[in-house]
mmCIF file of C-alpha atoms and ligand atoms in Angstrom:
data_model
loop_
_atom_site.group_PDB
_atom_site.id
_atom_site.type_symbol
_atom_site.label_atom_id
_atom_site.label_comp_id
_atom_site.label_asym_id
_atom_site.label_seq_id
_atom_site.Cartn_x
_atom_site.Cartn_y
_atom_site.Cartn_z
ATOM 1 C CA MET A 200 -8.708 1.923 -22.148
ATOM 2 C CA LYS A 201 -8.136 3.083 -18.537
ATOM 3 C CA LEU A 202 -10.036 0.840 -16.180
ATOM 4 C CA ALA A 203 -10.726 1.632 -12.547
ATOM 5 C CA GLY A 204 -13.005 0.206 -9.922
ATOM 6 C CA GLY A 205 -13.565 -0.588 -6.296
ATOM 7 C CA CYS A 206 -15.574 -2.448 -3.688
ATOM 8 C CA ALA A 207 -19.148 -1.591 -2.721
ATOM 9 C CA CYS A 208 -18.145 0.592 0.265
ATOM 10 C CA GLN A 209 -15.318 2.226 -1.752
ATOM 11 C CA GLN A 210 -12.730 1.573 0.975
ATOM 12 C CA ILE A 211 -10.705 -0.233 -1.684
ATOM 13 C CA ARG A 212 -10.108 1.471 -5.024
ATOM 14 C CA TYR A 213 -7.983 0.089 -7.850
ATOM 15 C CA LYS A 214 -6.670 1.041 -11.265
ATOM 16 C CA LEU A 215 -5.557 -1.221 -14.068
ATOM 17 C CA LEU A 216 -2.379 0.114 -15.661
ATOM 18 C CA ALA A 217 -2.857 -2.006 -18.795
ATOM 19 C CA ASP A 218 -5.691 -3.700 -20.632
ATOM 20 C CA PRO A 219 -6.446 -7.239 -19.498
ATOM 21 C CA MET A 220 -4.625 -9.952 -21.469
ATOM 22 C CA ILE A 221 -7.928 -11.766 -21.825
ATOM 23 C CA VAL A 222 -11.420 -11.594 -20.328
ATOM 24 C CA HIS A 223 -13.030 -14.850 -19.163
ATOM 25 C CA ALA A 224 -16.639 -15.562 -18.433
ATOM 26 C CA CYS A 225 -16.301 -18.539 -16.103
ATOM 27 C CA HIS A 226 -19.339 -20.731 -15.537
ATOM 28 C CA CYS A 227 -17.698 -23.150 -13.087
ATOM 29 C CA ARG A 228 -19.441 -24.059 -9.834
ATOM 30 C CA ASP A 229 -16.800 -22.297 -7.705
ATOM 31 C CA CYS A 230 -17.295 -19.007 -9.532
ATOM 32 C CA GLN A 231 -21.061 -19.393 -9.306
ATOM 33 C CA ARG A 232 -20.831 -19.884 -5.535
ATOM 34 C CA ILE A 233 -18.301 -17.130 -4.872
ATOM 35 C CA THR A 234 -20.281 -14.568 -6.847
ATOM 36 C CA GLY A 235 -23.721 -15.912 -5.961
ATOM 37 C CA SER A 236 -24.494 -15.571 -9.669
ATOM 38 C CA ALA A 237 -24.625 -17.504 -12.942
ATOM 39 C CA PHE A 238 -20.989 -16.816 -13.911
ATOM 40 C CA VAL A 239 -18.104 -14.491 -13.164
ATOM 41 C CA ILE A 240 -16.365 -12.086 -15.538
ATOM 42 C CA ASN A 241 -12.635 -12.208 -14.815
ATOM 43 C CA MET A 242 -10.037 -9.905 -16.337
ATOM 44 C CA TRP A 243 -6.711 -11.774 -16.481
ATOM 45 C CA ILE A 244 -3.962 -9.195 -15.914
ATOM 46 C CA GLU A 245 -0.398 -9.105 -14.583
ATOM 47 C CA ARG A 246 -0.358 -8.423 -10.818
ATOM 48 C CA LYS A 247 2.080 -5.516 -11.313
ATOM 49 C CA PHE A 248 -0.567 -3.710 -13.388
ATOM 50 C CA VAL A 249 -3.175 -3.743 -10.600
ATOM 51 C CA GLU A 250 -2.627 -0.643 -8.504
ATOM 52 C CA THR A 251 -4.587 -0.260 -5.262
ATOM 53 C CA ASP A 252 -4.927 2.733 -3.024
ATOM 54 C CA GLY A 253 -6.533 2.900 0.363
ATOM 55 C CA ALA A 254 -7.027 -0.336 2.275
ATOM 56 C CA ALA A 255 -5.433 -3.597 1.180
ATOM 57 C CA PRO A 256 -7.865 -6.432 0.482
ATOM 58 C CA LYS A 257 -7.989 -9.441 2.781
ATOM 59 C CA SER A 258 -7.740 -12.918 1.314
ATOM 60 C CA SER A 259 -8.860 -16.431 2.002
ATOM 61 C CA ARG A 260 -7.562 -19.644 0.465
ATOM 62 C CA LEU A 261 -9.823 -22.108 -1.306
ATOM 63 C CA LYS A 262 -9.087 -25.406 -2.999
ATOM 64 C CA GLY A 263 -9.639 -24.819 -6.711
ATOM 65 C CA GLY A 264 -11.388 -27.332 -8.951
ATOM 66 C CA THR A 265 -7.997 -28.309 -10.381
ATOM 67 C CA GLY A 266 -6.741 -29.218 -6.890
ATOM 68 C CA GLN A 267 -4.475 -26.152 -6.884
ATOM 69 C CA ASN A 268 -4.998 -23.379 -4.351
ATOM 70 C CA HIS A 269 -7.088 -20.370 -5.210
ATOM 71 C CA ASP A 270 -6.775 -17.165 -3.145
ATOM 72 C CA VAL A 271 -9.752 -14.810 -3.233
ATOM 73 C CA PHE A 272 -9.262 -11.180 -2.235
ATOM 74 C CA PHE A 273 -12.075 -9.171 -0.704
ATOM 75 C CA CYS A 274 -12.820 -5.971 1.172
ATOM 76 C CA ASP A 275 -12.700 -6.489 4.928
ATOM 77 C CA ALA A 276 -15.399 -3.865 5.497
ATOM 78 C CA CYS A 277 -18.062 -4.758 2.912
ATOM 79 C CA GLY A 278 -17.080 -8.255 1.734
ATOM 80 C CA THR A 279 -16.961 -7.469 -2.005
ATOM 81 C CA TYR A 280 -14.742 -9.967 -3.853
ATOM 82 C CA LEU A 281 -12.343 -7.983 -6.018
ATOM 83 C CA TRP A 282 -9.961 -10.526 -7.552
ATOM 84 C CA SER A 283 -8.461 -14.002 -7.394
ATOM 85 C CA PHE A 284 -4.976 -15.441 -7.571
ATOM 86 C CA TYR A 285 -4.903 -18.939 -9.043
ATOM 87 C CA HIS A 286 -1.752 -20.790 -7.989
ATOM 88 C CA GLY A 287 -2.093 -23.097 -10.986
ATOM 89 C CA ALA A 288 -2.383 -20.342 -13.606
ATOM 90 C CA PRO A 289 0.796 -19.439 -15.483
ATOM 91 C CA GLY A 290 2.568 -16.212 -14.555
ATOM 92 C CA ASP A 291 2.088 -13.799 -11.667
ATOM 93 C CA ALA A 292 -1.365 -12.523 -12.486
ATOM 94 C CA LEU A 293 -4.672 -11.610 -10.910
ATOM 95 C CA PHE A 294 -8.168 -12.338 -12.144
ATOM 96 C CA VAL A 295 -10.023 -9.085 -11.478
ATOM 97 C CA ARG A 296 -13.817 -9.214 -11.330
ATOM 98 C CA ALA A 297 -15.199 -6.982 -14.064
ATOM 99 C CA GLY A 298 -18.384 -6.355 -12.073
ATOM 100 C CA THR A 299 -16.323 -4.206 -9.668
ATOM 101 C CA LEU A 300 -15.316 -1.766 -12.443
ATOM 102 C CA ASP A 301 -16.759 1.738 -12.395
ATOM 103 C CA LYS A 302 -17.794 1.013 -15.984
ATOM 104 C CA PRO A 303 -18.375 -2.741 -16.234
ATOM 105 C CA GLU A 304 -19.624 -2.263 -19.805
ATOM 106 C CA ALA A 305 -16.030 -1.363 -20.809
ATOM 107 C CA VAL A 306 -15.108 -5.047 -21.171
ATOM 108 C CA ALA A 307 -16.839 -8.075 -22.644
ATOM 109 C CA PRO A 308 -15.886 -11.749 -22.352
ATOM 110 C CA ASP A 309 -13.409 -12.954 -24.992
ATOM 111 C CA VAL A 310 -14.096 -16.566 -24.110
ATOM 112 C CA HIS A 311 -16.621 -18.555 -22.056
ATOM 113 C CA ILE A 312 -15.145 -21.377 -19.985
ATOM 114 C CA PHE A 313 -16.456 -24.302 -17.931
ATOM 115 C CA THR A 314 -19.735 -24.114 -19.807
ATOM 116 C CA ARG A 315 -20.423 -27.715 -18.715
ATOM 117 C CA SER A 316 -21.967 -26.144 -15.592
ATOM 118 C CA LYS A 317 -23.541 -23.153 -17.365
ATOM 119 C CA VAL A 318 -27.088 -22.495 -16.170
ATOM 120 C CA PRO A 319 -29.498 -23.830 -18.825
ATOM 121 C CA TRP A 320 -31.566 -20.623 -19.164
ATOM 122 C CA LEU A 321 -28.578 -18.644 -20.382
ATOM 123 C CA THR A 322 -27.903 -18.655 -24.140
ATOM 124 C CA LEU A 323 -24.433 -17.521 -25.199
ATOM 125 C CA PRO A 324 -23.885 -15.427 -28.343
ATOM 126 C CA LYS A 325 -23.473 -17.782 -31.327
ATOM 127 C CA ASP A 326 -20.039 -16.464 -32.283
ATOM 128 C CA ALA A 327 -18.629 -16.445 -28.723
ATOM 129 C CA PRO A 328 -15.773 -18.909 -28.177
ATOM 130 C CA ALA A 329 -17.003 -21.350 -25.529
ATOM 131 C CA PHE A 330 -15.398 -24.404 -23.927
ATOM 132 C CA LYS A 331 -16.775 -27.133 -21.669
ATOM 133 C CA THR A 332 -13.706 -26.788 -19.383
ATOM 134 C CA PHE A 333 -10.503 -24.838 -20.045
ATOM 135 C CA TYR A 334 -9.000 -24.156 -23.488
ATOM 136 C CA PRO A 335 -5.682 -24.002 -25.366
ATOM 137 C CA ILE A 336 -4.398 -20.482 -24.610
ATOM 138 C CA GLU A 337 -2.252 -20.237 -27.749
ATOM 139 C CA LYS A 338 -5.319 -20.849 -29.944
ATOM 140 C CA ILE A 339 -7.486 -18.126 -28.409
ATOM 141 C CA TRP A 340 -5.229 -15.324 -27.216
ATOM 142 C CA ALA A 341 -4.055 -12.403 -29.355
ATOM 143 C CA LYS A 342 -0.358 -12.454 -30.237
ATOM 144 C CA GLU A 343 0.328 -9.412 -28.089
ATOM 145 C CA SER A 344 -1.281 -11.051 -25.047
ATOM 146 C CA LEU A 345 0.713 -14.239 -25.583
ATOM 147 C CA GLU A 346 3.903 -12.158 -25.557
ATOM 148 C CA ARG A 347 2.853 -10.522 -22.290
ATOM 149 C CA LEU A 348 2.086 -13.910 -20.750
ATOM 150 C CA LYS A 349 5.503 -15.234 -21.746
ATOM 151 C CA GLN A 350 7.157 -12.286 -20.059
ATOM 152 C CA ASN A 351 4.925 -12.621 -16.989
ATOM 153 C CA VAL A 352 5.821 -16.320 -16.612
ATOM 154 C CA ALA A 353 9.532 -15.441 -16.827
ATOM 155 C CA GLU A 354 9.103 -12.729 -14.182
ATOM 156 C CA ARG A 355 7.338 -15.100 -11.770
ATOM 157 C CA LYS A 356 10.139 -17.642 -12.139
ATOM 158 C CA GLY A 357 12.688 -14.885 -11.562
ATOM 159 C CA SER A 358 11.033 -13.703 -8.360
ATOM 160 C CA ARG A 359 10.898 -17.291 -7.021
ATOM 161 C CA THR A 360 14.616 -17.728 -7.612
ATOM 162 C CA ARG A 361 15.364 -14.463 -5.834
ATOM 163 C CA LYS A 362 13.160 -15.488 -2.885
ATOM 164 C CA SER A 363 14.825 -18.868 -2.492
ATOM 165 C CA ARG A 364 18.268 -17.259 -2.612
ATOM 166 C CA SER A 365 17.486 -14.730 0.070
ATOM 167 C CA GLY A 366 15.566 -17.201 2.233
HETATM 168 ZN ZN1 ZN B 598 -15.582 -2.339 0.782
HETATM 169 ZN ZN1 ZN B 599 -14.611 -20.428 -12.451
#
């Protein structure tokens, strides 16, 4: 699967160099507000696998529901939100909005989260894993994705150590 996408004005284009580790449908109030919709579809993928060309997205910092910072990245020209960086999430990864893909039908949510604030008119598929808040990663993720996450967490720690040494 080769996934590519961009913002509404196409000033920012991106490619994903790997499949997402997992795809979330998040029904939390923050995601509802940021998207102006019922939920967001986020592809959780290592930052190094998100390749942009053209303009770099701008970002703003929000307080996440967990109390940890949440950076949202958007196109300066058209305002489309492309992805998020959650400071509290393990690893060095981005949550890329699947609605910005050229072919959004290429992915489907693996898990629905924060369904405690799901809009009542929306019925989820019966067999879809769904959680009132977050969920135990090791119970839901494929083995291969768990391996990638482990490596990604190690890489983030490594880059922090390097930064503190040089700074
Ligand atoms: Zn744009
Ligand atoms: Zn959310």
